[in-house]
Amino acid sequence: MPGRALPPGHRPPLAAGRQARLREPDQALAVDPLRGPSALRSHRRGRGPRRTRRRAPGGPLGSGAGEPVTRRVLITGASSGIGAEVAWLLQADGARVALNGRDEAALVAVAGESAISVPGPLDEPSERDRVVDQALAALGGLDALVLSAGYAAHAPFEVMSEAALRAQLEVNLVAPLLMVQRALPALREARGCVVFLGSTLVERPAPGTLGYTVAKAGLHAATRALAGELAPVRVNAIAPGVVDTPMIRAPRHGEDTDDVATRVEALRELHPLGLGEPADVAGAVRYLLDTRWLTGTVLTLDGGLTA
């Protein structure tokens, strides 16, 4: 049976539950201009705005009370260039760092009072295992692994030796991956993070750089593959353009001093913002260590080279 028509302007009575939810117009629209609608939702629930966990200085997330947590970091390739700059920056932040490189005297020069030197080559399996194990023992665990060691043996493809190709793959790809594997239990316990050093050569190859480029392409792929598999351990990489380091200024196949200077200047002109400095990359490493909600990302840092 059809319902009886209501007189014009008549509104049916509201159910009790809906009446209870009504507020005066000024309350219903009271949105804090600084905090937005979330403040209104908190107001309706009778609570204040949500609290966020405070990040402890020098380390990963604390317990919420803001107490300092000292970050423990193993850095490879730390005797010069990007690795050394990362070591200085993180030590200034209060981190405890273990430094790896081939040149023990250079490591001692880089190391501050809180740093531990763990010299050794990374192309020998027993040596790289020892480096990880000694760092874990000295630091009492591991919150981050920064893999900046690199080796380049640039040469035209037609004269590239098998030994040079294998050496570049071993140092630039195999060693970083197996060091992550070795350190994984400690990284999982700390819900830590990994930062690989890739290269923009993956996106913009140059003649004579095949071995190095292929190895770095593998690291980029590994970054994406491991991000999902190892979560909540975060895995990211940085793909720098040309950074002014001793590696860049080392003579390549058949080069003399004048050739090196000409090549470096030509590289500088390719970058709209000029060559990078190790400090530029170190700042990006710190960003990736600090950023909680980022994994599987290859961060391009190239002064506009690939723009």
Coordinates of C-alpha atoms in Angstrom, one line a residue:
M1 CA 0.0 0.0 0.0
P2 CA 1.6 3.3 -1.0
G3 CA 2.6 5.6 1.9
R4 CA 0.7 8.7 2.7
A5 CA 2.0 11.9 1.1
L6 CA 3.6 14.4 3.5
P7 CA 2.5 18.0 3.6
P8 CA 4.9 20.5 1.8
G9 CA 7.9 21.5 3.9
H10 CA 7.3 18.7 6.4
R11 CA 10.4 16.7 7.4
P12 CA 10.2 13.3 9.0
P13 CA 11.6 12.9 12.5
L14 CA 15.2 11.7 12.6
A15 CA 16.1 8.4 14.3
A16 CA 17.7 8.8 17.7
G17 CA 21.1 7.7 16.4
R18 CA 21.2 10.3 13.7
Q19 CA 20.0 13.0 16.1
A20 CA 22.9 12.2 18.4
R21 CA 25.4 12.7 15.5
L22 CA 24.2 16.2 14.7
R23 CA 26.3 19.1 15.7
E24 CA 25.9 22.9 15.5
P25 CA 26.9 24.3 12.1
D26 CA 30.0 26.0 13.5
Q27 CA 31.2 22.7 15.0
A28 CA 30.5 20.6 11.9
L29 CA 32.6 23.0 9.8
A30 CA 35.4 23.7 12.4
V31 CA 38.3 22.6 10.3
D32 CA 41.7 23.8 11.5
P33 CA 43.3 25.6 8.6
L34 CA 46.8 24.3 9.6
R35 CA 45.8 20.7 10.2
G36 CA 43.0 20.2 7.7
P37 CA 40.1 17.7 7.9
S38 CA 42.1 15.3 10.1
A39 CA 41.7 17.7 13.0
L40 CA 37.9 17.7 12.5
R41 CA 37.9 13.9 12.6
S42 CA 39.9 13.9 15.8
H43 CA 37.5 16.5 17.2
R44 CA 34.5 14.4 16.4
R45 CA 36.0 11.4 18.2
G46 CA 36.7 13.5 21.3
R47 CA 40.5 13.2 20.9
G48 CA 43.3 15.5 20.0
P49 CA 45.3 15.2 16.8
R50 CA 47.2 12.1 16.1
R51 CA 50.7 11.9 17.5
T52 CA 53.6 10.8 15.3
R53 CA 56.6 8.9 16.4
R54 CA 59.7 11.1 16.8
R55 CA 62.7 10.2 14.9
A56 CA 65.7 9.7 17.1
P57 CA 68.8 11.7 16.0
G58 CA 71.6 9.7 14.5
G59 CA 69.7 6.5 14.1
P60 CA 66.5 4.8 13.0
L61 CA 63.1 5.3 14.6
G62 CA 63.2 5.3 18.4
S63 CA 60.5 4.0 20.7
G64 CA 58.5 7.2 20.5
A65 CA 60.0 9.0 23.5
G66 CA 62.7 10.7 21.4
E67 CA 65.6 9.0 23.1
P68 CA 68.8 9.0 20.9
V69 CA 69.6 5.8 19.0
T70 CA 73.1 5.5 17.6
R71 CA 73.0 4.2 14.0
R72 CA 75.5 1.5 13.2
V73 CA 76.8 1.5 9.6
L74 CA 79.2 -0.5 7.5
I75 CA 80.6 1.5 4.6
T76 CA 82.6 0.0 1.8
G77 CA 85.0 2.0 -0.5
A78 CA 85.5 4.3 2.5
S79 CA 89.2 5.1 1.9
S80 CA 88.5 7.9 -0.6
G81 CA 85.9 9.6 -2.7
I82 CA 82.2 9.1 -2.0
G83 CA 82.7 6.4 0.7
A84 CA 85.0 8.7 2.7
E85 CA 82.6 11.6 2.4
V86 CA 79.7 9.3 3.6
A87 CA 81.9 8.2 6.6
W88 CA 82.6 11.8 7.6
L89 CA 79.0 12.9 7.3
L90 CA 77.6 10.0 9.3
Q91 CA 80.2 10.3 12.0
A92 CA 79.3 14.0 12.3
D93 CA 75.7 12.9 12.8
G94 CA 76.8 10.7 15.7
A95 CA 76.7 7.3 13.9
R96 CA 79.1 4.5 14.7
V97 CA 80.7 3.4 11.5
A98 CA 82.9 0.5 10.3
L99 CA 85.0 1.5 7.3
N100 CA 86.2 -0.9 4.6
G101 CA 88.7 -0.3 1.8
R102 CA 91.9 -1.7 0.4
D103 CA 94.2 1.1 1.7
E104 CA 94.5 0.7 5.5
A105 CA 96.5 3.9 6.0
A106 CA 93.8 5.9 4.1
L107 CA 91.1 4.3 6.2
V108 CA 92.8 5.3 9.4
A109 CA 93.0 8.9 8.1
V110 CA 89.2 8.9 7.4
A111 CA 88.2 7.2 10.6
G112 CA 87.2 9.4 13.5
E113 CA 87.2 8.4 17.2
S114 CA 84.0 6.4 16.8
A115 CA 85.0 4.6 13.5
I116 CA 86.4 1.1 13.1
S117 CA 88.7 0.2 10.2
V118 CA 88.1 -3.1 8.6
P119 CA 90.4 -3.2 5.6
G120 CA 90.4 -5.9 3.0
P121 CA 89.7 -6.6 -0.7
L122 CA 86.1 -7.5 -1.6
D123 CA 86.9 -9.6 -4.6
E124 CA 87.9 -12.5 -2.4
P125 CA 84.9 -14.4 -0.7
S126 CA 86.7 -15.1 2.5
E127 CA 87.8 -11.5 2.9
R128 CA 84.4 -9.9 2.3
D129 CA 82.9 -12.4 4.8
R130 CA 85.5 -11.4 7.3
V131 CA 84.8 -7.7 6.7
V132 CA 81.1 -8.2 7.5
D133 CA 81.7 -10.4 10.5
Q134 CA 84.2 -8.1 12.1
A135 CA 82.0 -5.1 11.5
L136 CA 79.0 -6.9 13.2
A137 CA 81.2 -7.9 16.1
A138 CA 82.7 -4.4 16.6
L139 CA 79.4 -2.5 16.2
G140 CA 77.2 -5.0 18.0
G141 CA 74.8 -5.2 15.1
L142 CA 74.0 -3.3 11.9
D143 CA 71.4 -0.7 11.0
A144 CA 72.7 0.2 7.5
L145 CA 75.0 -1.1 4.8
V146 CA 76.4 1.4 2.3
L147 CA 78.1 -0.3 -0.6
S148 CA 80.1 2.4 -2.4
A149 CA 83.2 0.3 -3.3
G150 CA 83.8 0.3 -7.1
Y151 CA 86.3 -0.8 -9.7
A152 CA 86.5 0.4 -13.3
A153 CA 88.8 -1.0 -16.0
H154 CA 87.5 1.0 -19.0
A155 CA 88.7 -0.1 -22.4
P156 CA 87.3 -0.5 -25.9
F157 CA 85.2 -3.6 -26.2
E158 CA 87.4 -5.2 -28.9
V159 CA 90.4 -5.2 -26.5
M160 CA 88.6 -5.8 -23.2
S161 CA 90.0 -8.9 -21.5
E162 CA 87.9 -11.6 -19.8
A163 CA 89.9 -10.9 -16.6
A164 CA 88.9 -7.2 -16.6
L165 CA 85.3 -8.1 -17.2
R166 CA 85.2 -10.6 -14.4
A167 CA 87.0 -8.3 -12.0
Q168 CA 84.5 -5.5 -12.6
L169 CA 81.5 -7.9 -12.1
E170 CA 83.0 -9.3 -8.9
V171 CA 83.7 -6.0 -7.2
N172 CA 80.7 -4.0 -8.5
L173 CA 77.9 -6.6 -8.4
V174 CA 78.8 -9.9 -6.8
A175 CA 80.5 -8.5 -3.7
P176 CA 77.8 -6.1 -2.8
L177 CA 75.0 -8.7 -3.1
L178 CA 76.8 -11.3 -1.1
M179 CA 77.7 -8.8 1.6
V180 CA 74.0 -8.0 1.9
Q181 CA 73.3 -11.7 2.2
R182 CA 75.9 -12.1 4.9
A183 CA 74.6 -9.2 6.9
L184 CA 70.9 -9.9 6.4
P185 CA 70.2 -11.5 9.8
A186 CA 71.5 -8.3 11.6
L187 CA 69.7 -6.0 9.1
R188 CA 66.4 -7.8 9.7
E189 CA 66.8 -7.6 13.5
A190 CA 67.4 -3.9 13.2
R191 CA 64.8 -3.3 10.4
G192 CA 67.7 -1.7 8.7
C193 CA 68.5 -0.5 5.2
V194 CA 70.9 -1.0 2.3
V195 CA 72.2 1.6 -0.1
F196 CA 73.9 0.5 -3.3
L197 CA 75.9 2.9 -5.5
G198 CA 74.8 2.5 -9.1
S199 CA 75.5 4.7 -12.1
T200 CA 73.8 6.8 -14.8
L201 CA 75.8 4.8 -17.3
V202 CA 73.0 2.3 -17.0
E203 CA 70.7 4.8 -18.7
R204 CA 73.3 6.6 -20.8
P205 CA 76.2 4.2 -21.7
A206 CA 79.5 5.4 -22.9
P207 CA 82.0 3.7 -25.2
G208 CA 84.6 1.6 -23.4
T209 CA 82.6 1.2 -20.1
L210 CA 80.8 -2.1 -20.8
G211 CA 82.0 -4.1 -17.8
Y212 CA 81.3 -1.3 -15.3
T213 CA 77.9 -0.5 -16.9
V214 CA 76.7 -4.1 -17.0
A215 CA 77.7 -4.6 -13.3
K216 CA 75.8 -1.4 -12.2
A217 CA 72.8 -2.4 -14.3
G218 CA 72.7 -5.6 -12.2
L219 CA 72.7 -3.5 -9.0
H220 CA 69.8 -1.4 -10.3
A221 CA 67.8 -4.6 -11.0
A222 CA 68.8 -6.1 -7.6
T223 CA 67.6 -3.0 -5.8
R224 CA 64.1 -3.5 -7.2
A225 CA 64.1 -7.3 -6.8
L226 CA 65.3 -7.3 -3.2
A227 CA 63.0 -4.5 -2.0
G228 CA 60.0 -6.7 -1.9
E229 CA 61.8 -9.9 -0.9
L230 CA 63.7 -8.4 2.1
A231 CA 61.1 -6.0 3.5
P232 CA 60.9 -4.5 6.1
V233 CA 64.7 -4.1 5.3
R234 CA 64.8 -1.2 2.9
V235 CA 66.9 -1.5 -0.3
N236 CA 67.6 1.6 -2.4
A237 CA 70.3 2.8 -4.7
I238 CA 71.8 6.0 -6.0
A239 CA 72.7 6.5 -9.7
P240 CA 75.2 9.4 -9.7
G241 CA 76.3 11.2 -12.8
V242 CA 80.0 11.9 -13.0
V243 CA 81.4 12.7 -9.5
D244 CA 84.8 14.3 -9.3
T245 CA 86.7 11.5 -7.5
P246 CA 90.1 9.8 -7.9
M247 CA 88.4 7.1 -10.0
I248 CA 87.3 9.6 -12.6
R249 CA 90.8 11.1 -12.8
A250 CA 92.6 7.8 -13.2
P251 CA 94.1 7.3 -16.7
R252 CA 92.1 5.0 -18.9
H253 CA 93.3 2.8 -21.7
G254 CA 96.2 4.6 -23.4
E255 CA 95.6 8.0 -21.8
D256 CA 98.2 10.4 -20.6
T257 CA 97.8 13.4 -18.2
D258 CA 96.6 15.8 -20.9
D259 CA 94.1 13.3 -22.1
V260 CA 92.7 12.9 -18.6
A261 CA 92.2 16.6 -18.2
T262 CA 90.5 16.9 -21.6
R263 CA 88.2 14.0 -20.8
V264 CA 87.2 15.4 -17.4
E265 CA 86.5 18.8 -18.9
A266 CA 84.3 17.2 -21.6
L267 CA 82.4 15.3 -18.9
R268 CA 81.9 18.5 -17.0
E269 CA 80.3 20.1 -20.0
L270 CA 77.8 17.2 -20.3
H271 CA 76.3 18.1 -17.0
P272 CA 74.1 21.3 -16.9
L273 CA 75.1 21.7 -13.2
G274 CA 78.7 20.6 -13.6
L275 CA 80.4 17.6 -12.1
G276 CA 79.1 16.3 -8.8
E277 CA 81.1 16.3 -5.6
P278 CA 81.3 13.4 -3.1
A279 CA 79.4 15.6 -0.6
D280 CA 76.5 15.7 -3.0
V281 CA 76.2 11.9 -3.0
A282 CA 76.8 11.6 0.8
G283 CA 73.8 13.9 1.4
A284 CA 71.7 11.6 -0.7
V285 CA 72.9 8.5 1.2
R286 CA 71.9 10.1 4.4
Y287 CA 68.5 10.9 3.0
L288 CA 67.9 7.3 2.0
L289 CA 69.1 6.1 5.5
D290 CA 66.6 8.5 7.1
T291 CA 63.6 7.9 4.9
R292 CA 61.3 5.3 6.3
W293 CA 58.8 4.8 3.5
L294 CA 61.1 4.3 0.5
T295 CA 62.4 1.1 -0.9
G296 CA 63.1 -0.3 -4.3
T297 CA 64.1 3.1 -5.6
V298 CA 67.1 4.0 -7.8
L299 CA 67.6 7.7 -7.1
T300 CA 69.1 9.6 -10.0
L301 CA 71.6 12.3 -8.9
D302 CA 73.3 13.6 -11.9
G303 CA 73.3 17.4 -12.2
G304 CA 70.9 17.2 -15.2
L305 CA 73.0 14.7 -17.2
T306 CA 70.0 12.5 -18.1
A307 CA 67.4 15.2 -18.2

